[in-house]
PDB file of C-alpha atoms in Angstrom:
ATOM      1  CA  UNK A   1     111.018  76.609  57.531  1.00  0.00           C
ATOM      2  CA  UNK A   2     110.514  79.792  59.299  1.00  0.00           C
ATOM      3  CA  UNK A   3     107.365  79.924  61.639  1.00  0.00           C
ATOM      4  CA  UNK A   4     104.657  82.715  60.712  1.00  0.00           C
ATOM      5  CA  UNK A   5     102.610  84.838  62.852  1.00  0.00           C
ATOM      6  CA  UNK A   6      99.931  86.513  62.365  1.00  0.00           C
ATOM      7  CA  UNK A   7      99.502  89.864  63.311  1.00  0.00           C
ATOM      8  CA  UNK A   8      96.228  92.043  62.118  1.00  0.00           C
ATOM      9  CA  UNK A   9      98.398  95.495  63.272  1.00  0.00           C
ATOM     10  CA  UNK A  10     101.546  95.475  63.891  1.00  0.00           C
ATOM     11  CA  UNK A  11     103.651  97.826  64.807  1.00  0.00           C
ATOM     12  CA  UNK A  12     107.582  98.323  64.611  1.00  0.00           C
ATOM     13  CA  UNK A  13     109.068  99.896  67.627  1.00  0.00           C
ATOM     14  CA  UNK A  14     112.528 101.461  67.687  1.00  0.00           C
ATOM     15  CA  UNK A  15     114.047 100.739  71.045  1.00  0.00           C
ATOM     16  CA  UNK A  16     117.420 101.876  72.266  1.00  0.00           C
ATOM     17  CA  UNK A  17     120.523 100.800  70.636  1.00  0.00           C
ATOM     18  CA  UNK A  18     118.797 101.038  67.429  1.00  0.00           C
ATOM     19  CA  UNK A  19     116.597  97.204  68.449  1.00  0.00           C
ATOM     20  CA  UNK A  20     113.557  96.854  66.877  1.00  0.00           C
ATOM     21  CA  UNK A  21     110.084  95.126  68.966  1.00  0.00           C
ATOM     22  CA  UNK A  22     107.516  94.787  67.442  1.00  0.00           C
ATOM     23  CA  UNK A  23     103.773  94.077  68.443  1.00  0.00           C
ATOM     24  CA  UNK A  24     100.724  93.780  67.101  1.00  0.00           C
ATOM     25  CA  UNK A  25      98.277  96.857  68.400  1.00  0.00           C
ATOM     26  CA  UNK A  26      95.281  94.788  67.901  1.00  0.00           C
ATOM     27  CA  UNK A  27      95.580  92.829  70.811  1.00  0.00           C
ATOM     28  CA  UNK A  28      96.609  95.550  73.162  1.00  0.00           C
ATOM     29  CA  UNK A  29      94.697  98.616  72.157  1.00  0.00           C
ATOM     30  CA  UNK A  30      91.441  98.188  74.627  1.00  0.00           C
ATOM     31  CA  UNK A  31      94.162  96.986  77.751  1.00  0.00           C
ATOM     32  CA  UNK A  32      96.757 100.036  76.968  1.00  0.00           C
ATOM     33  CA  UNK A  33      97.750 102.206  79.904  1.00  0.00           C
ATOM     34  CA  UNK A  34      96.401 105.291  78.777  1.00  0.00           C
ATOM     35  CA  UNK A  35     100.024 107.138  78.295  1.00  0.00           C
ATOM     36  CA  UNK A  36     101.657 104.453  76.727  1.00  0.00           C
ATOM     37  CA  UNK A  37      98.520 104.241  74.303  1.00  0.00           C
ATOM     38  CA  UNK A  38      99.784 108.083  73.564  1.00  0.00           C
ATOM     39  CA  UNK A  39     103.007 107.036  72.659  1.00  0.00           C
ATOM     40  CA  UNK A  40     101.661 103.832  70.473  1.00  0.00           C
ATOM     41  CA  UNK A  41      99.408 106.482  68.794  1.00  0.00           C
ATOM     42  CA  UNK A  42      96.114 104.250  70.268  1.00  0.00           C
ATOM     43  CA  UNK A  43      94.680 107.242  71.794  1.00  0.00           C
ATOM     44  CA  UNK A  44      92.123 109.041  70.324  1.00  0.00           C
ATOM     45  CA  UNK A  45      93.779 112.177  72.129  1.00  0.00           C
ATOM     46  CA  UNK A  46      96.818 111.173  70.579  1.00  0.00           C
ATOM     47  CA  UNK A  47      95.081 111.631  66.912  1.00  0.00           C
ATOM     48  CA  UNK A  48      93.298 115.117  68.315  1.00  0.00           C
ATOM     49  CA  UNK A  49      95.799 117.952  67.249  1.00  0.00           C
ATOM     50  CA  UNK A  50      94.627 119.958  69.863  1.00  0.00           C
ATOM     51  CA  UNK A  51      95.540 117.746  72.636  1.00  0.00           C
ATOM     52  CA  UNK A  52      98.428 116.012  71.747  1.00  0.00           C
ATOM     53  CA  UNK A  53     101.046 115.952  68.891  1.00  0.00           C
ATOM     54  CA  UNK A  54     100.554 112.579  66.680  1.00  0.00           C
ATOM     55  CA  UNK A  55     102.976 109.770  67.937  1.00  0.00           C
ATOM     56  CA  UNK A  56     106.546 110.477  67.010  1.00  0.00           C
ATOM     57  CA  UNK A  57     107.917 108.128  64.305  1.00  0.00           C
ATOM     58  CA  UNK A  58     111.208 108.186  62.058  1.00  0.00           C
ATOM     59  CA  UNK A  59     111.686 108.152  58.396  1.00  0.00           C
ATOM     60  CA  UNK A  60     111.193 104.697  57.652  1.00  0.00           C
ATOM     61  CA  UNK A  61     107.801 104.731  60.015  1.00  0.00           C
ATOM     62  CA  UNK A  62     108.916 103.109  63.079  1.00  0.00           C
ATOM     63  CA  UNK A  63     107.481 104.140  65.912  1.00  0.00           C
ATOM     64  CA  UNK A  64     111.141 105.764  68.118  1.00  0.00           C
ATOM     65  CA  UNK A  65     109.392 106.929  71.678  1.00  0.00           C
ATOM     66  CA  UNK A  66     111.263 103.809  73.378  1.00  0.00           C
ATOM     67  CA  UNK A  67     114.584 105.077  72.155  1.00  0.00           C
ATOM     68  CA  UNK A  68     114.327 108.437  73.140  1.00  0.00           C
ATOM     69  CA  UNK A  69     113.304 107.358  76.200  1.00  0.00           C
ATOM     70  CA  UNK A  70     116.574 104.574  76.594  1.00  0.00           C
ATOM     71  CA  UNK A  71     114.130 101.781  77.042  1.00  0.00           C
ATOM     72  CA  UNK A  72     115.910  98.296  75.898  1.00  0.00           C
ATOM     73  CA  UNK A  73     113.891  96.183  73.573  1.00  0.00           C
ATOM     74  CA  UNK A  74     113.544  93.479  76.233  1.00  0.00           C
ATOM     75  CA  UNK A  75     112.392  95.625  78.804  1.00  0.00           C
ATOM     76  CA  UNK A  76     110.055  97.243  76.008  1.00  0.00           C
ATOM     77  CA  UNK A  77     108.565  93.502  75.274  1.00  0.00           C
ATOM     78  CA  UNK A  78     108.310  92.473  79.203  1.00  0.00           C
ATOM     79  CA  UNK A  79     105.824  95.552  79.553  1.00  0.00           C
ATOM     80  CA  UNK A  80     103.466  94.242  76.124  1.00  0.00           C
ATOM     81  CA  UNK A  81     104.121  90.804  77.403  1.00  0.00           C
ATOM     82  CA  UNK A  82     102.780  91.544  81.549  1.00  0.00           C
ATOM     83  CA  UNK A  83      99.543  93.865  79.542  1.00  0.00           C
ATOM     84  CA  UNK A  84      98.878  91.396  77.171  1.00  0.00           C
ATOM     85  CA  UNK A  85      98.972  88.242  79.453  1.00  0.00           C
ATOM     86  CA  UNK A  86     100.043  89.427  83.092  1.00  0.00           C
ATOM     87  CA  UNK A  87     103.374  87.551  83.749  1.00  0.00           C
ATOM     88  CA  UNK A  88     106.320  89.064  85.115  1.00  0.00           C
ATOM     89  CA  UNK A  89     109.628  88.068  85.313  1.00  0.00           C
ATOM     90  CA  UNK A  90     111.759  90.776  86.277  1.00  0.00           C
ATOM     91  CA  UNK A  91     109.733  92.508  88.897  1.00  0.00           C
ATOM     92  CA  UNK A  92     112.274  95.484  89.403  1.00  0.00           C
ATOM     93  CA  UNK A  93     112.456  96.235  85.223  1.00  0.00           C
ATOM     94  CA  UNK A  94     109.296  96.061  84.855  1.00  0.00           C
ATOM     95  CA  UNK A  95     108.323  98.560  86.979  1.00  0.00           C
ATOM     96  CA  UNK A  96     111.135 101.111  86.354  1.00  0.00           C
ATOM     97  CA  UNK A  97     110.261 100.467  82.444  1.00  0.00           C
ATOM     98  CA  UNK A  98     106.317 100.681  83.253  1.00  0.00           C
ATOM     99  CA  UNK A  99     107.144 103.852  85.306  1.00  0.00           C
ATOM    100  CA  UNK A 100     108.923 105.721  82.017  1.00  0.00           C
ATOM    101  CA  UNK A 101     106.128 104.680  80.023  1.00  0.00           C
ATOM    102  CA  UNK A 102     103.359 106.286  82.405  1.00  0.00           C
ATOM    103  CA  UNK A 103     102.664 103.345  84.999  1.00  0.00           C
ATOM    104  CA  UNK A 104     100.030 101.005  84.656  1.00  0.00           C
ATOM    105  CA  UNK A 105      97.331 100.381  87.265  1.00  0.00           C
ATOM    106  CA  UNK A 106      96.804  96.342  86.707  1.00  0.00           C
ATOM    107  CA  UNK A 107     100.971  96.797  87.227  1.00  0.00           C
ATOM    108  CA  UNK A 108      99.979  98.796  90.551  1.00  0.00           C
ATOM    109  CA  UNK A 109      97.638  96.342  91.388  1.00  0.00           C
ATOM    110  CA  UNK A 110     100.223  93.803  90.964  1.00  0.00           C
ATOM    111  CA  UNK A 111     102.672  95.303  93.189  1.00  0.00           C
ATOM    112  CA  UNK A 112     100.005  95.946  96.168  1.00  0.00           C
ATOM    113  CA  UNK A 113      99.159  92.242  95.978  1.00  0.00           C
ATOM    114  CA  UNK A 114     102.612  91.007  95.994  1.00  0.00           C
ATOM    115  CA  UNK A 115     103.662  93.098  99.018  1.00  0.00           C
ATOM    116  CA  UNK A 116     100.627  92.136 101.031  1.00  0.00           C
ATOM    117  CA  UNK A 117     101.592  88.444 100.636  1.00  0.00           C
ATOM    118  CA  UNK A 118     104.809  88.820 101.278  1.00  0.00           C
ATOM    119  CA  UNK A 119     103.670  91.120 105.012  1.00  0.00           C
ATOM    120  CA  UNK A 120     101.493  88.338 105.425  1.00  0.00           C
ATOM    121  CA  UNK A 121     104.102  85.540 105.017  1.00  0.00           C
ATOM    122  CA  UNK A 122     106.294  87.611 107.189  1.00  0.00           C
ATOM    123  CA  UNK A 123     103.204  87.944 109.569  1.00  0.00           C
ATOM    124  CA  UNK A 124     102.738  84.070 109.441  1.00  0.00           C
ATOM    125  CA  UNK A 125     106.411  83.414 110.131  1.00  0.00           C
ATOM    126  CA  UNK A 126     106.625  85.718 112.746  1.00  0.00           C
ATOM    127  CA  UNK A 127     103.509  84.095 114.560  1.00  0.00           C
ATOM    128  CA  UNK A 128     104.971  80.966 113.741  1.00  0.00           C
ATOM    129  CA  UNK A 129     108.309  81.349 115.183  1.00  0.00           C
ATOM    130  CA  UNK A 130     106.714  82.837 118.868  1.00  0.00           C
ATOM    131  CA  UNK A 131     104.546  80.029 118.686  1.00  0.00           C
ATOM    132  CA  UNK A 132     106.972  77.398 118.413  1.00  0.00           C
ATOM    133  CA  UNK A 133     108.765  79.638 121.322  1.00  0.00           C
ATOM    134  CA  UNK A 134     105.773  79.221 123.974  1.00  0.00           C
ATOM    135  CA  UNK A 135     104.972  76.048 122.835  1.00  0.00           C
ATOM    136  CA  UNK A 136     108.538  73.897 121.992  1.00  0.00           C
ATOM    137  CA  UNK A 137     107.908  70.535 121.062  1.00  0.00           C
ATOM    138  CA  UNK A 138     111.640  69.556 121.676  1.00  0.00           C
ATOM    139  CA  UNK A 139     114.297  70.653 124.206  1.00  0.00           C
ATOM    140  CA  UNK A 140     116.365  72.471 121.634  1.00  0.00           C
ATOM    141  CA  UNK A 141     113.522  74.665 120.974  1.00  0.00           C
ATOM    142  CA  UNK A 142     112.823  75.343 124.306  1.00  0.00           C
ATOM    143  CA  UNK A 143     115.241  78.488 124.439  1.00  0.00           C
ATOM    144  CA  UNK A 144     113.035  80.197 127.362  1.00  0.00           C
ATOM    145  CA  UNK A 145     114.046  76.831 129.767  1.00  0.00           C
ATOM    146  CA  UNK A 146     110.102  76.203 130.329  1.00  0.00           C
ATOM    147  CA  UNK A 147     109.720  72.987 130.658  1.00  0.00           C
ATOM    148  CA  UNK A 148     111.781  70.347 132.010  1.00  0.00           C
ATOM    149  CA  UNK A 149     112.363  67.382 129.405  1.00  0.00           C
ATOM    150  CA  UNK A 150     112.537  63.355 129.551  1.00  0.00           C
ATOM    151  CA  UNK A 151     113.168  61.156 126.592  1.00  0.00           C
ATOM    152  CA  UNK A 152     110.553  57.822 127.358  1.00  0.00           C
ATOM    153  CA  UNK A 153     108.275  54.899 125.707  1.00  0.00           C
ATOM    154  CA  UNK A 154     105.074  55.778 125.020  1.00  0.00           C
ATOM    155  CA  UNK A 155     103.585  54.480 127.677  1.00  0.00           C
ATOM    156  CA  UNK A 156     106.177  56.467 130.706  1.00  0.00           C
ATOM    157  CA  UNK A 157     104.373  57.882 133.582  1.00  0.00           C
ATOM    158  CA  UNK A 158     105.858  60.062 135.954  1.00  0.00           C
ATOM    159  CA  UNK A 159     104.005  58.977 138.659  1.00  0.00           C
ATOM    160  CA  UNK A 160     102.100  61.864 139.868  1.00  0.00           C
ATOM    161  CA  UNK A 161     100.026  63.135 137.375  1.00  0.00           C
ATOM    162  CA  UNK A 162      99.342  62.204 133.883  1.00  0.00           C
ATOM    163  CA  UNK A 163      98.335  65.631 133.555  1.00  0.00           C
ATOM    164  CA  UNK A 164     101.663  67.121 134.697  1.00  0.00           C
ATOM    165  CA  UNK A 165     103.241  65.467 131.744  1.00  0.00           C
ATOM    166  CA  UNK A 166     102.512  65.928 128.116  1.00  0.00           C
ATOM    167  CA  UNK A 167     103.977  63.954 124.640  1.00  0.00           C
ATOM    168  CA  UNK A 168     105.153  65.892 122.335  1.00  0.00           C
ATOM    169  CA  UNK A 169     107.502  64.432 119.150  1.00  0.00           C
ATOM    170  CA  UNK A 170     109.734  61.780 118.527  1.00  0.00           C
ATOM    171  CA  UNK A 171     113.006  62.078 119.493  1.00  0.00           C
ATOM    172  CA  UNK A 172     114.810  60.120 116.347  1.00  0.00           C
ATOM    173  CA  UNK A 173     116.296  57.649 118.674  1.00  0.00           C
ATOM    174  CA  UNK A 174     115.043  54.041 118.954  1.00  0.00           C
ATOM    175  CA  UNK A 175     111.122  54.432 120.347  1.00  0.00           C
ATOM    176  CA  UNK A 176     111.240  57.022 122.609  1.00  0.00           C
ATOM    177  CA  UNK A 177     109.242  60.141 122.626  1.00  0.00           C
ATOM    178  CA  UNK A 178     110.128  63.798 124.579  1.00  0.00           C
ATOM    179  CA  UNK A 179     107.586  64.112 127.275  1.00  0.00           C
ATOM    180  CA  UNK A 180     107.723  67.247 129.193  1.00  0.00           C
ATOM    181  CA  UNK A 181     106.321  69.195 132.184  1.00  0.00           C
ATOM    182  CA  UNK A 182     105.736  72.690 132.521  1.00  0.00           C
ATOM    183  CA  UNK A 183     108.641  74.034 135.160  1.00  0.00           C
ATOM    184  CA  UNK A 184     106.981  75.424 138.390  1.00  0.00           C
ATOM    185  CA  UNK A 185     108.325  77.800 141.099  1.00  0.00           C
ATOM    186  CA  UNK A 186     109.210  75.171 143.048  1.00  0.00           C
ATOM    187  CA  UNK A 187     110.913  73.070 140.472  1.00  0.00           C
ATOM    188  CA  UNK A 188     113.237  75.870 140.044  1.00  0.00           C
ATOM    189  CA  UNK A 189     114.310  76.090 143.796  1.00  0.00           C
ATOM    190  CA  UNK A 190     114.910  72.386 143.513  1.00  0.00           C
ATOM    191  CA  UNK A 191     117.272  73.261 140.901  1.00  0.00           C
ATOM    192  CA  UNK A 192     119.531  76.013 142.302  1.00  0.00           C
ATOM    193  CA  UNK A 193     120.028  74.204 145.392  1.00  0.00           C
TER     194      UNK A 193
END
């Protein structure tokens, strides 16, 4: 048993290779970018003689602006599909299709807020990464040699100061923990002699 839908104005397209979409107008006609409304025959410029020609169809009524144009009837249906609801799923062909049919400014939008996360993640990750540079928690990480490192208990003491030495993470052996100490001018004479 074949599922119905109902549609209260639908529309054949022709797409290329001869593929037919088809859509119901209803839903989309108030959320239409305005030049792809022209070519759906939505806008009331569309109808106006003087402004523009009526939308172009073919003898059996379809409307045939997609194939003219080359656009694929899944590339055709992601476009309806991101106006009516918003989701994309190619990114890349549904912007080069959006761009034949006009643009879109929700698709705009879209864009704009997907590259400013994606500067801000990069941001993030960036801060992140010269973060974890002046501030290693392990000796591996500590690829500017700034602090000299000591796997102990929790409860190791230098000596000196408790202050001069700081816990930092777990080394994944047994119980001990790196402590380490922030390397000083004079720890690093100690060392090349």
């Amino acid at each position: 048993m074949a599922a119905s839908v109902n549609m209260s104005r639908p529309e054949v397209i022709l797409c290329a290779n001869d593929n037919i979409a088809v859509i119901d107008m209803a839903c989309i006609q108030t959320i239409c970018p305005p030049i792809l409304a022209r070519f759906l025959g939505l806008s009331e410029d569309s109808i106006s003689a003087t402004c523009f020609k009526k939308a172009a169809r073919d003898e059996q009524g379809r409307l045939t602006f997609a194939k003219h144009l080359d656009i694929s009837r899944s590339s055709f249906q992601a476009c309806i599909t991101f106006i009516k609801t918003g989701y994309v799923g190619s990114i890349e062909v549904l912007v080069r299709t959006m761009d034949i049919l006009g643009g879109s400014e929700k698709l705009d939008a879209y864009v704009a807020k997907n590259q400013a996360e994606q500067e801000a993640r990069k941001d993030y990750e960036l801060e992140k990464l010269l973060s974890e540079r002046k501030n290693p928690m392990t000796p591996e990480a500590d690829i500017d040699d700034l602090y000299i490192w000591r796997a102990a208990q929790t409860g190791w003491s230098q000596g000196l100061s408790s202050e001069d030495w700081s816990i930092t993470v777990h080394t994944g052996i047994c119980i001990d923990y790196w402590w380490r100490k922030r390397r000083s001018q004079e720890d690093e004479l100690i060392e090349e002699l």
